[in-house]
XYZ file of C-alpha atoms in Angstrom:
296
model
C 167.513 156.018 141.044
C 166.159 157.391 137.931
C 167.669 154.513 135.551
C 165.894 152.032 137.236
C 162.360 153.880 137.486
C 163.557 154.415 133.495
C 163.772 150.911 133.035
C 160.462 149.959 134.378
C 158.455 152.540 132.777
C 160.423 151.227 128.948
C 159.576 147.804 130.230
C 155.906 148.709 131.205
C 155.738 150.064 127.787
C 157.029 147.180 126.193
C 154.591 145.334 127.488
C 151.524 147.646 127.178
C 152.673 147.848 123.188
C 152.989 143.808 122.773
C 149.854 143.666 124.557
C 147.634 146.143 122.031
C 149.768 143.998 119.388
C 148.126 140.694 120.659
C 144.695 142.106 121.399
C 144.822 144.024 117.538
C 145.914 140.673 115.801
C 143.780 138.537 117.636
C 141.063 141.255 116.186
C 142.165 141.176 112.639
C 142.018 137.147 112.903
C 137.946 137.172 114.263
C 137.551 139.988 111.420
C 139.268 137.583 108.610
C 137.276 134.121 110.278
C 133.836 136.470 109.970
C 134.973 137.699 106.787
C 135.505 133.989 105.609
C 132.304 132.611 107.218
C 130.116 135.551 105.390
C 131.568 135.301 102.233
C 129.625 134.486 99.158
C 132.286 131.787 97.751
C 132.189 130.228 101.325
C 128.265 129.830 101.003
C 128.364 128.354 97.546
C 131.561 125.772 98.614
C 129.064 124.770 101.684
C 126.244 124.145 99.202
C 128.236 122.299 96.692
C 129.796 120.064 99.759
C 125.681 119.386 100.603
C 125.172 118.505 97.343
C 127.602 116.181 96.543
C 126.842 115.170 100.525
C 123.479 114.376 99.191
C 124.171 112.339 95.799
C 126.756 109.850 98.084
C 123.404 108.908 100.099
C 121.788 108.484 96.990
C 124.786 106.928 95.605
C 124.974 103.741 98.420
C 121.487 103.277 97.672
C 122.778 100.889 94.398
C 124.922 98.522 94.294
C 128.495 99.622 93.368
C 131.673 98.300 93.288
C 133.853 97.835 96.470
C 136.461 100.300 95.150
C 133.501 102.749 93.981
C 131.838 102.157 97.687
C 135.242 102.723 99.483
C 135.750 105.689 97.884
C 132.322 107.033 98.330
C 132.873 105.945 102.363
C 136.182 108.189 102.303
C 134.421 111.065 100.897
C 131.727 110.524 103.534
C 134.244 110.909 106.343
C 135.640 114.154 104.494
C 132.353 115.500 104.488
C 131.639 114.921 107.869
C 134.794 116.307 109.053
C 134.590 119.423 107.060
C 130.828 119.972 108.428
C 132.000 119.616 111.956
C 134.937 122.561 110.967
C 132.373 124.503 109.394
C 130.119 124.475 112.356
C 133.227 125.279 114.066
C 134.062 127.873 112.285
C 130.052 129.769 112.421
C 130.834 129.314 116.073
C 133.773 131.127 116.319
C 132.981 134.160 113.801
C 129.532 134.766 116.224
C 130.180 137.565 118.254
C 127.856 135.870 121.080
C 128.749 132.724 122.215
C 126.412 132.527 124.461
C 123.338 132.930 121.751
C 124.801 130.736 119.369
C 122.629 128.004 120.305
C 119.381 129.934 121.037
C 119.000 129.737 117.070
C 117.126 126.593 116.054
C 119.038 126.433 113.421
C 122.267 126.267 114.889
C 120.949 123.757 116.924
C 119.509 122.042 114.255
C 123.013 122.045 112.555
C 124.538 120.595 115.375
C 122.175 118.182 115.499
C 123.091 116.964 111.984
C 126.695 117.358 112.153
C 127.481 115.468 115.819
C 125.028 112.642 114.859
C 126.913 112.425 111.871
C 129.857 111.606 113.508
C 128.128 108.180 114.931
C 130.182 105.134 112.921
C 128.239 103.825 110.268
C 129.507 100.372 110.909
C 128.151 99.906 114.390
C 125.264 97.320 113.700
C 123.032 99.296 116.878
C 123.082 102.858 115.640
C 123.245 101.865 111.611
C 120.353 103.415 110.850
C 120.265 106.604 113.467
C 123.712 107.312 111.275
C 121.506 106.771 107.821
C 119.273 108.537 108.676
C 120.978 111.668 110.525
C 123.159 111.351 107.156
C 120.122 111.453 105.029
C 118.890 114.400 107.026
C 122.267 116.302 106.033
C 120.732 117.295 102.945
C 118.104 119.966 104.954
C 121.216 121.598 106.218
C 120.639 123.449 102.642
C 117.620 125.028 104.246
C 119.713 126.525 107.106
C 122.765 127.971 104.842
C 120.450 129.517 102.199
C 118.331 132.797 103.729
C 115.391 132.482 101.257
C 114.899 129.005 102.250
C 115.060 130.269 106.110
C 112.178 132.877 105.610
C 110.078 130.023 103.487
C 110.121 127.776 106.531
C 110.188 130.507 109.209
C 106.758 131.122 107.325
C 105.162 128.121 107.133
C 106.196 127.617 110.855
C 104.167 130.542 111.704
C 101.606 129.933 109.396
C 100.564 126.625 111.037
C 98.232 128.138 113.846
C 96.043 129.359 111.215
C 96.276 126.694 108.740
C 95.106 124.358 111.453
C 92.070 125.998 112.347
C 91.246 125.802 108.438
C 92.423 122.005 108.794
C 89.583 121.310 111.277
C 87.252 123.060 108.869
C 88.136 120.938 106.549
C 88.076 117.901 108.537
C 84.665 118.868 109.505
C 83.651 119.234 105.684
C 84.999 115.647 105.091
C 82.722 113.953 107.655
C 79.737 115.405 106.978
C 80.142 114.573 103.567
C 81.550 111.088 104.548
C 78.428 110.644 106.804
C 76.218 111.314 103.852
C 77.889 109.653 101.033
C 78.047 106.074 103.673
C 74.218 106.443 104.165
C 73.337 106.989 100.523
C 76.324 105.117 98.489
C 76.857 102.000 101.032
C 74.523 99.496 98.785
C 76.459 101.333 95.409
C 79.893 100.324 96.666
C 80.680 98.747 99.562
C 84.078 99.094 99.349
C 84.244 102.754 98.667
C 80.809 104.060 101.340
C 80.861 101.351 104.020
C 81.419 103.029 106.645
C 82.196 106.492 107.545
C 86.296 106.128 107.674
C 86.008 104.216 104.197
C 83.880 106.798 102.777
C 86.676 109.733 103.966
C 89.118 107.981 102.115
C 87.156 107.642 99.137
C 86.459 111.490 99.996
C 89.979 112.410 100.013
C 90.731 110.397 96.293
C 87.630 113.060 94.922
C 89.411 115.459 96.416
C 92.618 115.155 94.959
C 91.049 114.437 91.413
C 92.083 110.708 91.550
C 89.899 108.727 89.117
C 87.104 110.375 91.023
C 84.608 110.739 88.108
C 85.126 106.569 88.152
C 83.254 107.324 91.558
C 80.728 109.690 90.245
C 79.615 107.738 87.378
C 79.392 104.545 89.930
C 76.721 106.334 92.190
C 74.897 108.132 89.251
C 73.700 104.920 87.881
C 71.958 104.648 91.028
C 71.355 108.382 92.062
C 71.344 110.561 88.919
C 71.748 113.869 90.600
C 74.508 112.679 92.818
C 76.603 114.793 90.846
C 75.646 117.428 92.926
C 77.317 116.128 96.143
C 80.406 115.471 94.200
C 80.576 119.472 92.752
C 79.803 120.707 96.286
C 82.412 119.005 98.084
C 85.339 119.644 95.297
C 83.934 123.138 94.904
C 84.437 123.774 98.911
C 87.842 121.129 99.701
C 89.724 121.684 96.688
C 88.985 125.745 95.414
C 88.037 127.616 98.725
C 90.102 125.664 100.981
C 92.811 125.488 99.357
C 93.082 128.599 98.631
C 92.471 129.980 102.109
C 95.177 127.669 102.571
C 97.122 129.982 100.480
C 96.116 132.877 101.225
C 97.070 132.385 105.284
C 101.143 131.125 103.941
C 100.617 134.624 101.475
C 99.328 136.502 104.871
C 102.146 135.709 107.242
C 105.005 136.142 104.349
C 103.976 139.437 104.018
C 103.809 140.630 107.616
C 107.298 138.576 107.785
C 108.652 140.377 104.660
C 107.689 143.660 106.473
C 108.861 143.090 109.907
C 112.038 142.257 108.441
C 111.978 145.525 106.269
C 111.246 147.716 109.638
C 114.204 145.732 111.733
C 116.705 147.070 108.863
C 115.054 150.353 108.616
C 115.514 150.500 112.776
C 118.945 148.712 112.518
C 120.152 151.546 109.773
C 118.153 154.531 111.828
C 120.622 153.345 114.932
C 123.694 153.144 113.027
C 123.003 156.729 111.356
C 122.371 157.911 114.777
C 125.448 156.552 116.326
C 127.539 157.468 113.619
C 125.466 161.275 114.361
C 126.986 161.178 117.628
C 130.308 160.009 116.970
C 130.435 163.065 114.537
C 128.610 165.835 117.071
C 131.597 164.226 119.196
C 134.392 164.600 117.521
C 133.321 168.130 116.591
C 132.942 169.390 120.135
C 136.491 167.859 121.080
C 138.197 170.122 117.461
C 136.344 173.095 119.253
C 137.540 172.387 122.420
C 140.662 172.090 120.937
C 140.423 175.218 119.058
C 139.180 177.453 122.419
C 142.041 176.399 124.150
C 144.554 177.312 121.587
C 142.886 180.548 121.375
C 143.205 180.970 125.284
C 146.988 180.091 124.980
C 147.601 183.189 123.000
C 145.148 185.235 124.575
């Protein structure tokens, strides 16, 4: 009876051994795919495969030769095929499936790389696949951090920078109210009516042949020079510059928000590793007290 009780515990063995096997080499292949995915080589390939993904749109914009355009439509395919594995691949080395996609720009990737996949010869979707191929050049926004936080930014920025919009906006018709009643028998083209004069506004305001305008309405109005200094003095210096200023703001509060996550993320892992240490300490002196109770 005891050989085959023997038997069955080996066998149990066997099988508990083959099984830590599997479960440690199934480990060391997520560490090498997240070692792979993080790597800086891997980053720079990726940006040189936007790149060149990039100059091929560029490149069907001419007119080439048919051996020139087949080629560029095989390397086309390659790149599409190779985003779709990458994508692949940044879903695999995520240690949470599940909040994969609950990154816009993961989703935004996908985005890209599955409407890439739409034939380019199908006359209906010919330019959704353009364009979603045209688009593939942003995807060097989502693989490049610095480019991240920019955007991330700006996103954040726009609450503010709208409020400063309507200022603005508010600036432009009261000044394009004015300049209609006072300028409409100068110009008519430039001052008849209020939406005409906020176009003419917004050429002052970004400095395009404006002082044609100025000298037009100071034959007329010799101190209209005045309404021209006030309105580039308030759209185009302050602004602008709270404008500025606001994108400045929110980098800042971003820059140090993401300072105190790694400061907390670092405090955790020193305290964990703290434990692990106070840990393994009391099991050596538990260790050590029972030795010394053995030859007591």
């Amino acid at each position: 009876m005891a050989l085959p009780v023997f038997n069955a515990g080996f066998q149990d063995c066997i099988l508990g051994v083959e099984k830590i096997m599997e479960v440690s080499r199934s480990e060391n292949w997520f560490a090498k795919i997240k070692r792979i995915e993080r790597s800086a080589w891997f980053q720079g390939f990726i940006i040189s495969i936007i790149i060149v993904a990039a100059l091929t749109v560029g490149a069907k914009t001419y007119s080439l030769p048919y051996g020139i355009d087949t080629a560029i439509n095989y390397l086309d395919n390659f790149i599409t095929v190779f985003f779709l594995a990458e994508l692949s691949l940044r879903f695999i080395a995520c240690d949470d499936k599940r909040r994969f996609f609950k990154d816009p720009w993961n989703v935004f990737d996908t985005v890209i790389v599955i409407g890439s996949l739409v034939p380019i010869s199908n006359t209906e979707m010919i330019l959704v696949a353009r364009l979603l191929r045209v688009f593939r050049v942003l995807r060097l926004v989502s693989i490049i951090p610095d480019l991240r936080f920019l955007i991330n930014a700006l996103i954040k920025a726009i609450p503010k920078m709208g409020y400063i919009a309507l200022l603005m906006f508010i600036i432009f018709y009261i000044f394009a109210a004015v300049g209609s009643i006072f300028f409409h028998q100068v110009n008519e083209t430039l001052w008849g009516d209020i939406a005409i004069s906020m176009l003419t506004l917004f050429r002052v305001a970004t400095f395009e042949d404006w002082t044609d305008v100025m000298y037009e309405t100071m034959d007329v109005y010799p101190f209209s020079w005045i309404f021209y200094i006030i309105f580039i003095f308030l759209t185009a210096f302050v602004f602008l510059n709270m404008m500025v200023g606001v994108v400045l703001d929110v980098m800042t509060r971003e820059t140090a928000q993401e300072e105190h996550e790694n400061q907390e993320s670092n405090h955790q892992a020193l305290v964990t590793q703290i434990a692990e240490l106070q840990a393994q300490v009391a099991r050596l002196a538990d260790k050590i007290d029972a030795q010394q109770d053995k030859k007591d």
